[in-house]
CSV table of C-alpha atoms and ligand atoms in Angstrom, one decimal:
chain,number,residue,atom,x,y,z
A,893,ASP,CA,143.1,63.0,147.5
A,894,MET,CA,140.0,62.6,149.6
A,895,GLN,CA,142.2,62.3,152.6
A,896,LYS,CA,141.2,62.7,156.3
A,897,ASP,CA,143.8,65.5,156.8
A,898,PHE,CA,142.1,67.6,154.1
A,899,LEU,CA,138.4,66.8,154.9
A,900,TYR,CA,137.9,65.8,158.5
A,901,PRO,CA,137.3,68.4,161.3
A,902,GLY,CA,140.2,66.9,163.3
A,903,GLY,CA,142.6,67.0,160.3
A,904,PHE,CA,145.5,69.2,159.3
A,905,GLY,CA,143.4,71.4,157.0
A,906,ALA,CA,141.1,72.3,159.9
A,907,PHE,CA,144.1,72.8,162.2
A,908,LEU,CA,145.4,75.4,159.8
A,909,GLY,CA,142.1,77.3,160.1
A,910,ASN,CA,140.4,76.1,156.9
A,911,ASP,CA,136.7,75.5,156.8
A,912,VAL,CA,136.5,71.8,155.9
A,913,THR,CA,132.7,72.0,155.3
A,914,LEU,CA,133.6,73.6,152.0
A,915,LEU,CA,135.3,70.3,151.0
A,916,GLN,CA,132.7,68.0,152.6
A,917,ARG,CA,130.0,69.0,150.1
A,918,THR,CA,131.8,66.8,147.5
A,919,ILE,CA,131.3,63.6,149.5
A,920,VAL,CA,127.7,62.7,148.5
A,921,PRO,CA,128.1,63.5,144.8
A,922,ILE,CA,131.3,61.6,144.7
A,923,GLN,CA,129.6,58.6,146.3
A,924,ALA,CA,127.0,58.7,143.6
A,925,VAL,CA,129.6,58.9,140.8
A,926,LEU,CA,131.6,56.1,142.4
A,927,ALA,CA,128.6,53.9,142.6
A,928,ALA,CA,127.8,54.5,138.9
A,929,ALA,CA,131.4,54.0,137.8
A,930,ARG,CA,131.7,50.8,139.8
A,931,GLY,CA,128.4,49.6,138.4
A,932,LEU,CA,129.7,50.1,134.9
A,933,GLY,CA,132.9,48.4,135.6
A,934,MET,CA,135.0,51.5,135.0
A,935,LEU,CA,138.5,51.7,136.3
A,936,VAL,CA,138.4,53.6,139.6
A,937,ILE,CA,141.7,55.0,140.8
A,938,HIS,CA,142.1,56.7,144.2
A,939,THR,CA,145.0,59.0,144.9
A,940,ARG,CA,146.7,60.2,148.1
A,941,GLU,CA,149.2,63.0,148.4
A,942,GLY,CA,152.0,62.0,150.8
A,943,HIS,CA,155.6,61.1,151.5
A,944,LEU,CA,157.8,58.4,152.8
A,945,PRO,CA,158.4,58.7,156.6
A,946,ASP,CA,162.1,59.7,156.0
A,947,LEU,CA,161.0,62.4,153.6
A,948,SER,CA,163.4,61.2,150.9
A,949,ASP,CA,160.8,61.7,148.2
A,950,CYS,CA,159.9,65.2,149.4
A,951,PRO,CA,161.7,68.1,147.6
A,952,PRO,CA,163.2,70.5,150.1
A,953,THR,CA,161.3,73.3,148.5
A,954,LYS,CA,158.0,71.6,149.5
A,955,LEU,CA,159.2,71.8,153.1
A,956,GLU,CA,160.8,75.2,153.2
A,957,ARG,CA,157.7,77.2,152.4
A,958,TRP,CA,155.9,76.4,155.7
A,959,SER,CA,156.6,77.4,159.3
A,960,PRO,CA,157.9,74.8,161.7
A,961,GLY,CA,155.1,72.9,163.2
A,962,THR,CA,153.0,73.0,160.0
A,963,ARG,CA,155.5,71.3,157.7
A,964,ILE,CA,155.2,67.9,155.9
A,965,GLY,CA,156.4,65.3,158.4
A,966,ASP,CA,155.7,67.4,161.5
A,967,ASN,CA,153.3,66.1,164.1
A,968,GLY,CA,149.7,67.1,163.2
A,969,PRO,CA,146.4,66.4,164.8
A,970,MET,CA,146.0,63.1,162.9
A,971,GLY,CA,149.6,61.9,162.9
A,972,ARG,CA,152.6,63.2,160.9
A,973,ILE,CA,151.4,65.6,158.2
A,974,LEU,CA,151.2,64.0,154.8
A,975,ILE,CA,153.2,61.0,155.7
A,976,ARG,CA,152.1,57.6,154.3
A,977,GLY,CA,150.6,55.3,156.9
A,978,GLU,CA,149.5,58.1,159.2
A,979,GLU,CA,145.8,58.4,160.1
A,980,GLY,CA,145.4,61.7,158.4
A,981,HIS,CA,146.9,60.5,155.2
A,982,GLY,CA,144.2,57.9,154.8
A,983,ILE,CA,141.2,58.2,152.5
A,984,ILE,CA,138.0,59.2,154.3
A,985,ASP,CA,135.7,56.3,155.2
A,986,GLU,CA,132.8,57.7,153.1
A,987,VAL,CA,134.6,57.1,149.8
A,988,ALA,CA,137.0,54.3,150.9
A,989,PRO,CA,138.6,52.2,148.2
A,990,LEU,CA,137.0,48.8,147.7
A,991,PRO,CA,139.3,45.8,147.9
A,992,GLY,CA,141.1,45.5,144.5
A,993,GLU,CA,140.8,49.1,143.5
A,994,THR,CA,143.9,51.0,142.6
A,995,VAL,CA,145.3,53.4,145.2
A,996,ILE,CA,148.1,55.7,144.0
A,997,ASP,CA,150.4,57.3,146.5
A,998,LYS,CA,151.9,60.5,145.0
A,999,PRO,CA,154.6,62.8,146.3
A,1000,GLY,CA,153.5,65.6,144.0
A,1001,LYS,CA,150.4,67.5,143.3
A,1002,ASN,CA,149.8,66.1,139.8
A,1003,ALA,CA,148.9,62.4,140.0
A,1004,PHE,CA,151.2,61.5,137.1
A,1005,TYR,CA,154.4,62.8,138.7
A,1006,ALA,CA,156.5,59.9,140.1
A,1007,THR,CA,153.7,57.4,140.0
A,1008,ASN,CA,152.5,54.6,137.7
A,1009,LEU,CA,149.2,56.3,136.9
A,1010,ALA,CA,150.1,56.5,133.1
A,1011,GLU,CA,151.0,52.8,133.0
A,1012,SER,CA,147.8,51.9,134.8
A,1013,LEU,CA,145.8,53.8,132.2
A,1014,GLU,CA,147.8,52.5,129.3
A,1015,ALA,CA,147.3,48.9,130.4
A,1016,LYS,CA,143.6,49.4,129.8
A,1017,ALA,CA,143.9,51.8,126.8
A,1018,ILE,CA,142.1,54.5,128.7
A,1019,LYS,CA,142.2,58.0,127.2
A,1020,ASN,CA,139.3,59.7,128.9
A,1021,LEU,CA,139.4,60.7,132.6
A,1022,ILE,CA,136.8,61.8,135.1
A,1023,VAL,CA,138.5,63.8,137.8
A,1024,THR,CA,136.9,64.3,141.3
A,1025,GLY,CA,138.3,65.1,144.7
A,1026,VAL,CA,140.2,67.8,146.6
A,1027,THR,CA,141.4,70.4,146.2
A,1028,THR,CA,140.2,71.9,142.9
A,1029,ASP,CA,142.9,74.5,142.6
A,1030,VAL,CA,145.8,72.4,143.7
A,1031,CYS,CA,145.9,68.6,143.0
A,1032,CYS,CA,142.8,68.3,140.8
A,1033,SER,CA,143.8,71.2,138.6
A,1034,ALA,CA,147.5,70.0,138.5
A,1035,THR,CA,146.3,66.6,137.4
A,1036,VAL,CA,144.0,67.8,134.7
A,1037,ILE,CA,146.7,70.0,133.3
A,1038,ALA,CA,149.2,67.2,133.3
A,1039,ALA,CA,146.7,64.8,131.8
A,1040,ASN,CA,146.1,67.3,128.9
A,1041,ASP,CA,149.9,67.4,128.1
A,1042,ARG,CA,150.0,63.6,128.1
A,1043,GLY,CA,147.1,63.4,125.5
A,1044,TYR,CA,144.2,62.5,127.8
A,1045,ASN,CA,140.7,64.0,127.7
A,1046,ALA,CA,140.1,65.0,131.3
A,1047,PHE,CA,136.8,66.3,132.6
A,1048,ILE,CA,136.3,67.5,136.1
A,1049,LEU,CA,132.9,67.4,137.9
A,1050,SER,CA,132.3,70.8,139.5
A,1051,ASP,CA,130.2,69.5,142.4
A,1052,CYS,CA,132.7,66.6,143.1
A,1053,VAL,CA,135.7,68.9,143.5
A,1054,ALA,CA,136.2,71.7,146.1
A,1055,SER,CA,138.7,74.1,147.5
A,1056,TYR,CA,139.2,75.8,150.8
A,1057,SER,CA,138.8,79.0,148.7
A,1058,PRO,CA,135.5,79.3,146.6
A,1059,GLU,CA,137.2,82.0,144.6
A,1060,ARG,CA,140.2,79.7,143.6
A,1061,HIS,CA,137.7,76.8,143.0
A,1062,ALA,CA,135.8,79.0,140.5
A,1063,ALA,CA,138.9,80.4,138.9
A,1064,SER,CA,140.4,76.9,138.4
A,1065,LEU,CA,137.3,75.6,136.7
A,1066,ASN,CA,137.1,78.6,134.5
A,1067,THR,CA,140.8,78.2,133.5
A,1068,ILE,CA,140.4,74.5,132.7
A,1069,LYS,CA,137.4,75.1,130.3
A,1070,ALA,CA,138.6,78.4,128.9
A,1071,GLN,CA,139.1,78.8,125.1
A,1072,GLY,CA,136.9,75.8,124.3
A,1073,GLY,CA,138.7,73.5,126.7
A,1074,ILE,CA,142.3,74.6,126.9
A,1075,PHE,CA,143.0,71.9,129.5
A,1076,GLY,CA,139.8,69.9,129.6
A,1077,TRP,CA,136.2,70.1,130.3
A,1078,VAL,CA,133.9,70.9,133.3
A,1079,SER,CA,130.6,69.1,133.9
A,1080,ASP,CA,128.8,68.0,137.1
A,1081,SER,CA,127.6,64.8,138.6
A,1082,GLN,CA,124.0,65.2,137.6
A,1083,SER,CA,124.9,65.5,133.9
A,1084,LEU,CA,127.2,62.6,134.1
A,1085,LEU,CA,124.7,60.4,135.8
A,1086,ALA,CA,121.9,61.4,133.4
A,1087,GLY,CA,124.3,60.6,130.5
A,1088,ILE,CA,125.0,57.2,132.0
A,1089,LYS,CA,121.3,56.5,132.5
A,1090,ALA,CA,120.6,57.5,128.9
A,1091,LEU,CA,123.0,54.8,127.8
A,1092,GLY,CA,120.6,52.3,129.2
B,1281,C5J,C1,146.9,70.4,148.6
B,1281,C5J,C2,145.8,68.7,147.4
B,1281,C5J,N1,145.8,71.2,148.5
B,1281,C5J,N2,145.6,67.4,147.4
B,1281,C5J,N3,146.8,69.1,148.2
B,1281,C5J,O1,147.9,70.8,149.1
B,1281,C5J,O2,145.1,69.4,146.7
């Protein structure tokens, strides 16, 4: 969910008072991982959290928790908040999908919920996932946990994920890798890139 509303200074995350520089540190390492993955011909899937303009795919509970003016569908600094097609909903230019790459629009936090992610993976018999993006403690963590229940091996790259809260970032990574990998594994981009290089 490398979306403008989460990462850009003019986006909704910043509007709420969050320090978006905490998220922006993921951009350069993700660019390196993306380049390596594309070079190997790996399946690259981008995700975006967001809803239909009429909010028919948004559970009322996801709206009720926020104050008016900061709710999904309200007018934010980069268009209606988390609404598909709005400027802030788009993926940041720095890691923009290439033509032909899969982009999954998801109404939930976990990327399997109400999407065709599982079908996209099954079509290529993929069982191992590398997870990057924002935010560690919300959508990335939810996706790794859902992937584990569905029988995937997911590993998350610590420098390619970030949260507005460094404490929750660390806690989420610790939870994922606890007990020998209760939900998945944690690595980093340097280790991944070194491993890829060693393959020759
Ligand atoms: C949040 C996300 N943080 N993509 N969404 O609400 O992690």
